[in-house]
């Protein structure tokens, strides 16, 4: 046998061994997160350095590009692989809780987080929030003409000039469901119909809405505060408006951590959750490019970051909103596909 | 029944059929346990229109990519110009990226103030803008991304051609007639195989149409397993009409395989001598044009990468994912080439017995990757198989399931052009199986092996749908990392990593070109 063939065969054995080996079980925690990797990864790396626990993460893409970590959690539910689910919103964890896939755990560090943003039975704990805001192109829309309400989508002056992310996915689903809860189903359906009739461009994601507004392809659109902050930071000609101040209020979306039931590493899972809901992480996420809003009072933030207490927040019961999302979501999907509606 | 039939059939069962059966048995979320029957698409006018429209878009893409790839592959195989070869390398670069990233480069490149704005000026920009939006944009992006696949397969076919009929035609009827009547005709099966793959990959594409605001049937399947929807039974049921369309398309293109059999080779050769076919100025110009068009979307990425002061900061943290990517490329390419060789050979020699394996492999390519991915979780995420599911080998199983059809189909075309007489003689002489394979069966398809290996490696390198669903925690590839960072990371960082991906793939492509164009000395 020639030397070249020996080397080739040895190489193939090495590759096979590498592929076949799951990592040796040192102390580790497996976290699935739908928080954008660019923001979540530094937090998880900091935890790794602080605790010495190896963090193995699965990050999510924007909603319309992959099945998402939530569905992976559901698909793995018979034999969970994840220890912690760090969700970018409070709705997806509700689906896991409803299916009995979450183990209650009240992190000691959760003290100081308002009661509206965590479950009393310890099934979910919210921290570090985003809000649904209007991002407007300042070169296309003078200051005195800017929108200030979600209802502005239906005004004739904005016909064919606005964008919204697909309501079948992501935080837009949560937002539209919250509107249905606040207005009632009939007015909610009228709103969706009005979006189509007024030529609102349905984009693939909040990130795409951000790009369309920043590029001046539309005048304005609703996005999350992290998308808006990134657009402002990049120097795009945009301004941020918290909608429905003094009226319906602005929807606040806390990030949420839950412990997965029957997970392989319960001890490290609790350590990670203790870290995630701490004031230290709230401050880090406020200072990061996502400019997330602390839920705790007294957490130092940069000048341009509001805390939740400083905005007119929409009154929401998140578990009830979770039920509404599950009820309405098939209708949102049909609306997006043009085959019907909620 | 040949060993190739059995082994490729086993691979299809393990990597495709079994996961889909497991998927069908999965419980859906919420109360939506009722599954829409597959024939619903025939009665629902909206879905029916969507399926037909999606099939038409995929067919148009396949036809254009197939024709373009045929011409470019023949051109590349029959010119010696370094300009032409440079154009060919540039033409192949889009194959290195997931189509979604290519589309992102176009979208950013077309943005106001972007490079196209600067280069083309406003009037031409409006025209180009129209080409890259809506359905036209979807087809354009897919053509850019996938035509190089056809070019690769045609190039390998032409370089492996017996030059004798060509020399005779060139002397008798001139170079142009020789090109059309001999070279292009013999390359037709390879082009048809490539067009089939383009058709199937386009039919199942999800991210690009969503970015461009195009509704596709694959999107409705994806929506049943995306974000808040967990409806595996519904997703599988909705996939079945898509699979039927894919089967029909693939069967139609299989008929073109007989085109090459009109002039069978006594033994595979080393391709036509370029000097027989003239200087080839038009062919060189075509390659250069294809190269410039192919590299255009990458201009958008380069512009994104240079739009910030610190694009290189993304490289350090990405090194680990580069290593993992290379591991998966090697780990998946080797079994795919082996199974393709065995299965393609069995398909060429005894087509009737390969129907099950080829049909199952077609499922793996036609279905949206998310369907196969969830099926893999359903099948392998068990205590007794945790050593598979928790390890990178589950990704390899998914990639084998996804690209098995490509490997088998390409080798089938290669073996169709090689008469079975020598193999039969070796069999009669009672040559051992290994010796027969090493010395008789595989040497005539050496170039095809390199071409298929390269094509598979490039597709694995840029794969997203399959890997995203099942990669072990902490085990993201470079392509996955690019996509997960794309949400709100500085565009410059995303673009830098995308260009790194292109660079890796380009090295692979250059190695392939070097291997395929090396001429044997007598």
XYZ file of N, CA, C and O in Angstrom, chain B residues 279 442 500:
12
model
N -9.916 29.495 -32.156
C -9.414 30.338 -31.071
C -10.423 30.492 -29.943
O -10.061 30.635 -28.801
N -13.723 2.307 -11.888
C -13.610 3.730 -11.514
C -12.650 4.569 -12.364
O -12.873 5.781 -12.496
N -15.105 35.386 3.677
C -14.230 34.295 4.139
C -14.753 32.960 3.598
O -13.985 32.109 3.131
